[in-house]
Short mmCIF file of C-alpha atoms in Angstrom, two decimals:
data_model
loop_
_atom_site.label_atom_id
_atom_site.label_comp_id
_atom_site.label_asym_id
_atom_site.label_seq_id
_atom_site.Cartn_x
_atom_site.Cartn_y
_atom_site.Cartn_z
CA LYS Q 1 -26.67 3.39 14.81
CA GLN Q 2 -22.94 3.38 15.47
CA GLU Q 3 -20.78 4.28 12.48
CA VAL Q 4 -17.00 4.21 12.30
CA THR Q 5 -15.05 6.37 9.86
CA GLN Q 6 -11.37 6.27 9.09
CA ILE Q 7 -9.46 9.08 7.44
CA PRO Q 8 -7.50 9.08 5.23
CA ALA Q 9 -8.48 6.05 3.15
CA ALA Q 10 -4.91 5.79 1.88
CA LEU Q 11 -1.58 7.24 2.91
CA SER Q 12 1.90 7.09 1.41
CA VAL Q 13 4.95 8.16 3.38
CA PRO Q 14 8.72 7.74 3.12
CA GLU Q 15 10.49 5.47 5.56
CA GLY Q 16 11.29 7.05 8.91
CA GLU Q 17 8.33 9.39 9.11
CA ASN Q 18 6.03 9.53 12.11
CA LEU Q 19 2.37 9.33 11.14
CA VAL Q 20 -1.13 9.44 12.57
CA LEU Q 21 -4.17 7.46 11.47
CA ASN Q 22 -7.57 8.75 12.47
CA CYS Q 23 -10.73 6.97 13.53
CA SER Q 24 -14.03 8.57 14.50
CA PHE Q 25 -17.24 7.04 15.78
CA THR Q 26 -20.71 8.51 16.05
CA ASP Q 27 -21.85 7.12 19.41
CA SER Q 28 -19.54 7.81 22.34
CA ALA Q 29 -21.07 5.00 24.42
CA ILE Q 30 -18.52 2.33 23.56
CA TYR Q 31 -17.18 -0.57 25.58
CA ASN Q 32 -13.76 -0.67 23.97
CA LEU Q 33 -11.91 0.13 20.76
CA GLN Q 34 -9.46 -2.08 18.91
CA TRP Q 35 -6.91 -1.34 16.19
CA PHE Q 36 -6.03 -4.08 13.72
CA ARG Q 37 -3.59 -4.57 10.90
CA GLN Q 38 -4.54 -6.50 7.75
CA ASP Q 39 -1.97 -7.61 5.19
CA PRO Q 40 -3.14 -8.43 1.64
CA GLY Q 41 -4.88 -11.80 1.51
CA LYS Q 42 -4.48 -12.30 5.24
CA GLY Q 43 -6.66 -12.14 8.32
CA LEU Q 44 -6.55 -9.42 10.95
CA THR Q 45 -3.82 -8.98 13.52
CA SER Q 46 -4.77 -7.17 16.71
CA LEU Q 47 -2.46 -4.26 17.48
CA LEU Q 48 -3.95 -2.46 20.47
CA LEU Q 49 -7.09 -2.67 22.58
CA ILE Q 50 -8.25 0.38 24.54
CA GLN Q 51 -10.95 -0.01 27.18
CA SER Q 52 -13.52 2.77 27.47
CA SER Q 53 -11.97 3.90 30.75
CA GLN Q 54 -8.50 4.25 29.24
CA ARG Q 55 -6.97 7.16 27.37
CA GLU Q 56 -4.18 5.40 25.53
CA GLN Q 57 -2.27 2.18 24.95
CA THR Q 58 1.28 1.68 23.71
CA SER Q 59 3.06 -1.20 22.08
CA GLY Q 60 6.53 -0.66 20.69
CA ARG Q 61 6.38 2.05 18.02
CA LEU Q 62 2.58 2.17 18.18
CA ASN Q 63 0.49 4.40 20.40
CA ALA Q 64 -3.29 4.52 20.31
CA SER Q 65 -5.32 7.20 22.02
CA LEU Q 66 -9.01 7.36 22.81
CA ASP Q 67 -11.20 10.41 23.40
CA LYS Q 68 -14.67 9.00 24.01
CA SER Q 69 -16.37 12.34 24.49
CA SER Q 70 -15.36 13.54 21.04
CA GLY Q 71 -15.74 10.12 19.44
CA ARG Q 72 -12.17 9.88 18.24
CA SER Q 73 -9.17 7.59 18.34
CA THR Q 74 -5.77 7.98 16.75
CA LEU Q 75 -3.07 5.45 15.98
CA TYR Q 76 0.40 6.95 16.05
CA ILE Q 77 3.20 5.07 14.30
CA ALA Q 78 6.71 6.26 15.06
CA ALA Q 79 9.65 5.93 12.69
CA SER Q 80 7.67 4.11 10.01
CA GLN Q 81 9.23 1.17 8.14
CA PRO Q 82 8.35 -0.53 4.82
CA GLY Q 83 7.16 -3.51 6.87
CA ASP Q 84 4.44 -1.28 8.32
CA SER Q 85 2.75 -1.20 4.91
CA ALA Q 86 -0.71 -2.69 5.38
CA THR Q 87 -4.33 -1.71 5.92
CA TYR Q 88 -5.10 -0.49 9.42
CA LEU Q 89 -8.61 -1.04 10.75
CA CYS Q 90 -10.32 0.59 13.68
CA ALA Q 91 -13.22 -1.18 15.37
CA VAL Q 92 -15.47 -0.29 18.29
CA ARG Q 93 -17.43 -2.62 20.54
CA PRO Q 94 -20.70 -1.00 21.65
CA GLY Q 95 -21.25 -3.29 24.64
CA ALA Q 96 -19.80 -6.24 26.53
CA GLY Q 97 -21.68 -8.88 24.58
CA THR Q 98 -21.62 -7.35 21.15
CA ALA Q 99 -19.58 -7.78 18.00
CA LEU Q 100 -17.15 -5.22 16.64
CA ILE Q 101 -18.17 -2.43 14.28
CA PHE Q 102 -15.41 -1.68 11.81
CA GLY Q 103 -14.28 1.31 9.81
CA LYS Q 104 -13.24 0.76 6.20
CA GLY Q 105 -9.57 1.15 7.01
CA THR Q 106 -6.57 3.22 6.04
CA THR Q 107 -4.16 1.64 3.57
CA LEU Q 108 -0.62 2.68 4.45
CA SER Q 109 2.33 2.46 2.10
CA VAL Q 110 5.82 3.16 3.45
CA SER Q 111 8.49 3.52 0.81
CA SER Q 112 12.19 2.83 1.38
CA GLY I 1 -0.08 -21.97 20.28
CA ALA I 2 -2.39 -22.50 17.33
CA GLY I 3 -4.48 -19.59 16.22
CA VAL I 4 -7.91 -19.50 14.64
CA SER I 5 -8.04 -21.66 11.54
CA GLN I 6 -10.51 -21.58 8.68
CA SER I 7 -11.18 -23.89 5.77
CA PRO I 8 -11.20 -23.84 2.88
CA SER I 9 -8.96 -20.85 2.23
CA ASN I 10 -10.57 -20.35 -1.17
CA LYS I 11 -13.88 -21.57 -2.53
CA VAL I 12 -15.30 -21.07 -6.00
CA THR I 13 -18.90 -22.13 -6.49
CA GLU I 14 -21.63 -21.75 -9.04
CA LYS I 15 -24.61 -19.54 -8.39
CA GLY I 16 -27.37 -21.49 -6.71
CA LYS I 17 -25.14 -24.04 -4.98
CA ASP I 18 -24.82 -24.38 -1.21
CA VAL I 19 -21.47 -23.86 0.54
CA GLU I 20 -20.13 -24.61 4.01
CA LEU I 21 -17.31 -22.66 5.61
CA ARG I 22 -15.53 -23.97 8.68
CA CYS I 23 -13.90 -22.21 11.62
CA ASP I 24 -11.75 -23.77 14.36
CA PRO I 25 -11.38 -21.25 17.20
CA ILE I 26 -8.50 -21.04 19.63
CA SER I 27 -8.84 -23.76 22.25
CA GLY I 28 -10.65 -22.53 25.33
CA HIS I 29 -12.22 -19.50 23.65
CA THR I 30 -15.90 -19.36 24.47
CA ALA I 31 -16.88 -16.57 22.08
CA LEU I 32 -16.90 -17.02 18.31
CA TYR I 33 -17.78 -14.44 15.65
CA TRP I 34 -18.34 -14.53 11.90
CA TYR I 35 -17.73 -11.42 9.79
CA ARG I 36 -17.87 -10.74 6.06
CA GLN I 37 -15.54 -8.44 4.12
CA SER I 38 -16.80 -7.49 0.67
CA LEU I 39 -14.80 -5.59 -1.95
CA GLY I 40 -14.96 -1.91 -1.15
CA GLN I 41 -16.89 -2.52 2.06
CA GLY I 42 -15.80 -2.72 5.63
CA LEU I 43 -16.10 -5.82 7.74
CA GLU I 44 -19.70 -6.64 8.54
CA PHE I 45 -20.78 -8.67 11.54
CA LEU I 46 -22.80 -11.79 10.71
CA ILE I 47 -23.31 -13.92 13.81
CA TYR I 48 -21.93 -14.31 17.34
CA PHE I 49 -21.81 -17.37 19.62
CA GLN I 50 -21.08 -17.07 23.35
CA GLY I 51 -20.85 -20.27 25.34
CA ASN I 52 -24.15 -22.10 25.49
CA SER I 53 -26.26 -18.98 24.99
CA ALA I 54 -28.51 -18.54 21.98
CA PRO I 55 -26.44 -16.98 19.17
CA ASP I 56 -26.83 -13.36 18.11
CA LYS I 57 -27.93 -13.70 14.50
CA SER I 58 -28.75 -10.04 13.98
CA GLY I 59 -26.10 -9.55 11.29
CA LEU I 60 -27.15 -12.35 8.95
CA PRO I 61 -28.18 -10.70 5.65
CA SER I 62 -30.85 -13.21 4.67
CA ASP I 63 -32.38 -16.54 5.64
CA ARG I 64 -30.04 -18.22 3.16
CA PHE I 65 -27.31 -17.76 5.79
CA SER I 66 -27.09 -19.94 8.87
CA ALA I 67 -24.40 -21.05 11.30
CA GLU I 68 -23.95 -23.59 14.01
CA ARG I 69 -21.35 -24.29 16.63
CA THR I 70 -20.90 -27.86 17.75
CA GLY I 71 -19.65 -28.75 21.22
CA GLY I 72 -18.79 -25.15 21.93
CA SER I 73 -15.86 -25.31 19.54
CA VAL I 74 -15.94 -25.71 15.75
CA SER I 75 -18.39 -23.55 13.81
CA THR I 76 -19.81 -23.95 10.33
CA LEU I 77 -21.31 -21.09 8.30
CA THR I 78 -23.69 -22.33 5.61
CA ILE I 79 -24.85 -20.27 2.66
CA GLN I 80 -27.70 -21.80 0.69
CA ARG I 81 -28.50 -21.03 -2.95
CA THR I 82 -25.47 -18.77 -3.28
CA GLN I 83 -25.75 -15.49 -5.18
CA GLN I 84 -23.01 -13.44 -6.79
CA GLU I 85 -23.35 -10.78 -4.11
CA ASP I 86 -22.29 -13.39 -1.56
CA SER I 87 -18.76 -13.22 -2.99
CA ALA I 88 -16.56 -11.95 -0.18
CA VAL I 89 -13.96 -12.95 2.37
CA TYR I 90 -15.57 -14.60 5.37
CA LEU I 91 -13.60 -14.10 8.57
CA CYS I 92 -13.98 -15.92 11.85
CA ALA I 93 -12.77 -14.61 15.21
CA SER I 94 -12.70 -15.97 18.73
CA SER I 95 -12.05 -14.65 22.22
CA PHE I 96 -12.04 -15.91 25.81
CA SER I 97 -15.34 -14.23 26.49
CA GLY I 98 -17.66 -11.72 24.93
CA GLY I 99 -16.38 -8.96 27.14
CA ALA I 100 -13.36 -6.75 27.41
CA VAL I 101 -10.87 -8.98 25.64
CA GLU I 102 -9.28 -9.02 22.23
CA GLN I 103 -10.75 -10.91 19.33
CA TYR I 104 -8.32 -13.09 17.37
CA PHE I 105 -9.04 -13.53 13.69
CA GLY I 106 -8.50 -16.41 11.32
CA PRO I 107 -7.06 -15.98 7.80
CA GLY I 108 -10.50 -16.06 6.21
CA THR I 109 -12.19 -17.96 3.41
CA ARG I 110 -12.39 -16.19 0.06
CA LEU I 111 -15.71 -17.15 -1.55
CA THR I 112 -16.28 -16.50 -5.23
CA VAL I 113 -19.71 -17.17 -6.71
CA THR I 114 -19.68 -17.43 -10.49
#
């Protein structure tokens, strides 16, 4: 059974720092992996989608990497800002016609 | 364009009552998913609709939960005889297909069973 783990559960950093959020999954046979952001009381906003054949995806200050063989993904946030404060969720899709399996998230707080 | 919408945004109900939660997916999206986010838990998959295919109900926690999707668009999640452990945020997502594309999430319905 696929399980997704995110470490750390919470992270506090000062504004301007670069940071890395970690995601690991137990079964390397995934179809794709998606990183989301969730603000308090809100739904999920998709940040990056990495297909199983890809190694990384970039969007602005965000870079997500994928190492299927080791069952790991990282989300790198450059030059963090207070507006980046949110919970970041990692989710894997086991197959083409399956739903996402989520980690419990990392709650990020960026102080000014 | 319009995103995924859900109604109501908040619902408080008494234990034992039935509730209906509604999801309007993005126009043209053929795949629709329901997830549940409980306090301290991650998001759990409930049910998945893809086009006219039979839905994947493997995530429904009990037979008190059911969902339907009318006309390939709007979906309703029904919880019968609600229990306190049903209290959670219920999130709906849609995508163009069930394959290699992003899922777009609605704002969720926060259900509280008293």
